[in-house]
Short mmCIF file of C-alpha atoms and ligand atoms in Angstrom, two decimals:
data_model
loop_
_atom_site.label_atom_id
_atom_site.label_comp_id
_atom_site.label_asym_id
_atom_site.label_seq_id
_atom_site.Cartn_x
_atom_site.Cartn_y
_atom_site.Cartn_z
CA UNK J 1 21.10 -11.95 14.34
CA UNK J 2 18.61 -9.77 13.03
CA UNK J 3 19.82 -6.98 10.67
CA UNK J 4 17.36 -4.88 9.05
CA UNK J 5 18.53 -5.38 5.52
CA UNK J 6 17.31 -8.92 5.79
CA UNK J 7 14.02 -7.75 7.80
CA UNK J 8 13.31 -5.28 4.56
CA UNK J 9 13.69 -8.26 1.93
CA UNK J 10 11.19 -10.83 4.06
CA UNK J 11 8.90 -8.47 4.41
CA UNK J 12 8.41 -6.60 1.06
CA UNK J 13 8.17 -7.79 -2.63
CA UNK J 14 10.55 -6.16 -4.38
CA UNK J 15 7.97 -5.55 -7.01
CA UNK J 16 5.62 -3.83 -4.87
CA UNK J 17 8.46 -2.28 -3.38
CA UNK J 18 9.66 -0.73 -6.99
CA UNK J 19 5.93 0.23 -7.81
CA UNK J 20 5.12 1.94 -4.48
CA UNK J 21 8.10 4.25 -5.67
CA UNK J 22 6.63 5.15 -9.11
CA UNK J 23 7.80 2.04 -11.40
CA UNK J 24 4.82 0.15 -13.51
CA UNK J 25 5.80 -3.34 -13.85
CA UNK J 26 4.10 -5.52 -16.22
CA UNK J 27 2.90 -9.16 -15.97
CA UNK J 28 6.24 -10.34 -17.24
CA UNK J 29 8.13 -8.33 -13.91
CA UNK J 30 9.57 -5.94 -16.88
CA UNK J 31 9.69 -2.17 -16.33
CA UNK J 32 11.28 0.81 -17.50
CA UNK J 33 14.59 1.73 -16.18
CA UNK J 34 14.71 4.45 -13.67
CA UNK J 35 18.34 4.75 -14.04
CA UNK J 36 18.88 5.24 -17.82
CA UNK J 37 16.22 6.61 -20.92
CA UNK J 38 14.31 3.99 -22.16
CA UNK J 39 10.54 3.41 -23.99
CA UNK J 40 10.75 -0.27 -23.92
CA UNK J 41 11.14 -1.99 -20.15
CA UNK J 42 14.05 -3.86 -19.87
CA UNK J 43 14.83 -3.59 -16.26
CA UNK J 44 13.74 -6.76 -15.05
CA UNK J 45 12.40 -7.06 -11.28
CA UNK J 46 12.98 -10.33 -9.72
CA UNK J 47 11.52 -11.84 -5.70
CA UNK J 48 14.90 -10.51 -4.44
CA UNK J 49 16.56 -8.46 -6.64
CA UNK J 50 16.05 -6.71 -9.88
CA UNK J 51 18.44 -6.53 -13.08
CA UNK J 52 18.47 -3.51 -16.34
CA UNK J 53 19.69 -5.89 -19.51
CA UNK J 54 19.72 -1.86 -20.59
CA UNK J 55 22.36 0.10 -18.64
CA UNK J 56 23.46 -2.82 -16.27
CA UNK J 57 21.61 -1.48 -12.89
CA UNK J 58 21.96 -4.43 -10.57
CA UNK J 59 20.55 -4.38 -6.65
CA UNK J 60 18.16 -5.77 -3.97
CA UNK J 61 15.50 -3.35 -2.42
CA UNK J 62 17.74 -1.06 -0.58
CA UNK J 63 20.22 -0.66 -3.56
CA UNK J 64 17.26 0.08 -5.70
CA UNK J 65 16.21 3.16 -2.83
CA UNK J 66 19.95 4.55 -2.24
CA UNK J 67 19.99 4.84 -6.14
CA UNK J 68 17.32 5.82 -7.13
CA UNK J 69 17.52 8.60 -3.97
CA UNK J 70 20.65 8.68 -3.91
CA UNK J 71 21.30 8.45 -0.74
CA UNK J 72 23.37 5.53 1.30
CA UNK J 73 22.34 2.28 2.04
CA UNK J 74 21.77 2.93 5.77
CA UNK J 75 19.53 6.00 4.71
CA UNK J 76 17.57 3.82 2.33
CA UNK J 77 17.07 1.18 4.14
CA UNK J 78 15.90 3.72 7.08
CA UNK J 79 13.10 5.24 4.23
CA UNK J 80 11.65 2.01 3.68
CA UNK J 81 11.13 0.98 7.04
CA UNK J 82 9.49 4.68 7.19
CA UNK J 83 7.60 4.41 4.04
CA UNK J 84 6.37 0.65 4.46
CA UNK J 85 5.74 1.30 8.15
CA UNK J 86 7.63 -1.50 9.69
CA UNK J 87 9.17 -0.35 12.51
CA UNK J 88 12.77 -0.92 12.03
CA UNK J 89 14.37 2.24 12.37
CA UNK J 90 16.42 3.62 15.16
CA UNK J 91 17.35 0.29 16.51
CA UNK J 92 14.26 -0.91 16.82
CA UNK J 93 14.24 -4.56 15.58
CA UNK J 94 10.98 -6.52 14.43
CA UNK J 95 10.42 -9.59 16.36
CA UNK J 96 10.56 -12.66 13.64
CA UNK J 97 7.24 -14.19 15.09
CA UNK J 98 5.28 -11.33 13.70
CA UNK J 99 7.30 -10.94 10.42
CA UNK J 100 4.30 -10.72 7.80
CA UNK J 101 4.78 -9.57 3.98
CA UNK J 102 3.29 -6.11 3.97
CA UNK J 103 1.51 -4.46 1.08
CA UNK J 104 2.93 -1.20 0.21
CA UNK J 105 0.04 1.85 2.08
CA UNK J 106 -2.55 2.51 0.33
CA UNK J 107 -2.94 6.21 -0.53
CA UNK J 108 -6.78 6.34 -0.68
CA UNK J 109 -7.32 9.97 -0.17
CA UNK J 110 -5.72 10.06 -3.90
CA UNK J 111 -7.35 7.31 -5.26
CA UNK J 112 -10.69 8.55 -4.28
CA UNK J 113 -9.45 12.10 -5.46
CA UNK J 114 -9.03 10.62 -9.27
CA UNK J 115 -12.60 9.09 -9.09
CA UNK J 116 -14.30 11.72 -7.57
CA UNK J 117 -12.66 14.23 -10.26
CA UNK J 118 -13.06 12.16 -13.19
CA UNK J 119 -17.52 12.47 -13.90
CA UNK J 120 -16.67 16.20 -13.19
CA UNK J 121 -13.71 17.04 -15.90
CA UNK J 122 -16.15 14.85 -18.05
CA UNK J 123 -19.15 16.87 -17.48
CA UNK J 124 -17.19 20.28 -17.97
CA UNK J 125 -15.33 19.25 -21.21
CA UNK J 126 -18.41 18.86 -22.94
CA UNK J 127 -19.84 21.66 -21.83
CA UNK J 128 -16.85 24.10 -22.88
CA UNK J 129 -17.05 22.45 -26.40
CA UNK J 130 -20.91 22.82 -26.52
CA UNK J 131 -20.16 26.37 -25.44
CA UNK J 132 -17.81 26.48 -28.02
CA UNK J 133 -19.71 26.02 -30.55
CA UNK J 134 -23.08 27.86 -29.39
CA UNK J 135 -21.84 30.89 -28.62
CA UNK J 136 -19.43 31.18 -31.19
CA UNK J 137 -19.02 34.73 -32.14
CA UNK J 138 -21.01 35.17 -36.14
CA UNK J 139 -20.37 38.73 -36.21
CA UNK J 140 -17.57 40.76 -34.31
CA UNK J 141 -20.01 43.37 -33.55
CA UNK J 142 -21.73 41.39 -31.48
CA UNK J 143 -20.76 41.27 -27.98
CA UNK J 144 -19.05 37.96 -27.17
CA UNK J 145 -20.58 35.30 -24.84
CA UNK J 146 -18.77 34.90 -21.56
CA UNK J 147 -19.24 31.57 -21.93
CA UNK J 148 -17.54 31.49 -25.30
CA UNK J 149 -14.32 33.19 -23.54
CA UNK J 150 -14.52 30.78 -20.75
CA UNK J 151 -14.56 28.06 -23.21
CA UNK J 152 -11.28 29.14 -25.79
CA UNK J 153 -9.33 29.53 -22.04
CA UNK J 154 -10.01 26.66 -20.09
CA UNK J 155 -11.12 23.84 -22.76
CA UNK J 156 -7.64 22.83 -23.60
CA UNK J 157 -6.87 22.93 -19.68
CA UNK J 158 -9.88 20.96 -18.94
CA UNK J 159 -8.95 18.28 -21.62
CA UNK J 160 -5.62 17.85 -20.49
CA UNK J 161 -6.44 17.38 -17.24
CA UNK J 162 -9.12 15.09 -17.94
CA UNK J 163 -6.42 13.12 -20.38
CA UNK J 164 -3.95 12.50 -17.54
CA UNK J 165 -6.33 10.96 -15.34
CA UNK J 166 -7.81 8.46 -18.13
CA UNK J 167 -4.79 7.86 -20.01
CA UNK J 168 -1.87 8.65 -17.85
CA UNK J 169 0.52 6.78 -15.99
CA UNK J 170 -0.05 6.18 -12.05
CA UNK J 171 3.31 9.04 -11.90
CA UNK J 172 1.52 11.50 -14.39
CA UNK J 173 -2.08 11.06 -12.51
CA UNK J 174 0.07 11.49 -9.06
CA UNK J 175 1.54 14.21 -10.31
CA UNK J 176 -1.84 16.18 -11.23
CA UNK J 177 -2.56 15.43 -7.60
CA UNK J 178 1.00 17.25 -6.64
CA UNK J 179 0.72 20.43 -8.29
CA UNK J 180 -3.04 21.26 -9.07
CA UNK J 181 -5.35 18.79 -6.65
CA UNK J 182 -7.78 21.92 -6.36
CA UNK J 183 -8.78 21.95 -10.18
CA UNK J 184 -11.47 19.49 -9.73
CA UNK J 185 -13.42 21.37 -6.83
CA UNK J 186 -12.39 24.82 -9.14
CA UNK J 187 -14.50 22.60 -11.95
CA UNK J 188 -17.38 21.19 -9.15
CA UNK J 189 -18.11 25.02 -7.83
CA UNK J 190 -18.25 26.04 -11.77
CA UNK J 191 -20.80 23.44 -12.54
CA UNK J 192 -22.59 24.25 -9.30
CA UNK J 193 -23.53 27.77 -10.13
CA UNK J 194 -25.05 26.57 -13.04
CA UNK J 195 -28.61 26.05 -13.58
CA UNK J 196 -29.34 22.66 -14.57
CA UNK J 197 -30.96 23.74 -17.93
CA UNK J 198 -27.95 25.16 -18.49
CA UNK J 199 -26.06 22.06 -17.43
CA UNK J 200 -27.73 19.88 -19.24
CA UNK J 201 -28.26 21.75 -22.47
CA UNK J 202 -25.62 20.04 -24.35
CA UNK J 203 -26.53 16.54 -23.34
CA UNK J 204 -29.45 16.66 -25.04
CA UNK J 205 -27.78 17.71 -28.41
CA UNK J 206 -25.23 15.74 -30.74
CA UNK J 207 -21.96 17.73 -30.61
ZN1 ZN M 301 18.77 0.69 -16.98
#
């Protein structure tokens, strides 16, 4: 008989499973612990199930989804037949002969987001520190630069943003994409409007 707790383990690594919702395991299968504070992984993630030598967290794929969701097992198992794509929800069983292990979906609209956004935070960065610098204000009688003020409020902005992206986790990078996707197009109309003297005026000068 085919039940779709079964269906879920056959067709999904677990660790693809646990990284598809937000874990980074390393070579070794160690990650951190999703259920209890920890720097250094010690939730373990084996084929069918995964163990914490931290807090004790013990399960197979849908006990990892009805905790970490917290939601029951029925409900977990439903989200990832939904999230995976395979087809198993409502009573709807997979026939065997077509059983195939699945990669978790592929989310390129962000991936292409993060390399698409990356040249431009680049190319802004160092020109709000060139503008920084340039049209730093010598005397206070002197009108300040626009470019100046843009600089002082959007550098630190700019570098975090650019920071994340690098340097950041695959959570912190998606969570850039969450709450301020726009920034980068904000950035690509800025550099737009400028002339390309203007553009490329600090390239040609060590900062
Ligand atoms: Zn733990």
């Amino acid at each position: 008989m085919s039940n779709i707790f079964q269906d879920i383990k056959d067709r999904i690594d677990l660790k693809d499973l646990v990284r598809y919702y937000g874990l980074n395991v390393d070579r070794g299968g160690f990650a951190c612990c999703p259920f209890h504070n920890e720097r250094n992984p010690s939730f373990k993630v084996y084929e069918d199930h995964y163990h914490c030598f931290g807090c004790g967290a013990h399960g197979d794929h849908t006990d990892f989804v009805e905790k970490l969701y917290g939601v029951s097992n029925i409900e977990a198992a439903k989200k990832i037949s939904h999230d995976f794509g395979l087809g198993l929800c409502d009573g709807e069983i997979a026939i065997p002969a077509k059983r195939k292990k699945l990669r978790p979906p592929k989310d390129e609209g962000f991936e292409l987001w993060v390399k698409e956004s990356v040249p431009l935070l680049i190319e802004y960065k160092k020109l709000l520190q060139y503008w920084g610098k340039i049209y730093d204000p010598r005397s206070p009688i002197d009108k300040v630069d626009e470019r100046y003020i843009e600089s002082v409020h959007n550098r630190g902005y700019a570098e975090y943003f650019l920071d994340q992206l690098l340097y950041g986790t695959e959570n912190e990078k998606r969570a850039m994409y969450e709450t301020d996707r726009d920034y980068p197009l904000t950035v690509k109309i800025r550099l737009d409007s400028l002339d390309t003297v203007c553009r490329n005026a600090c390239k040609s000068k060590a900062i």
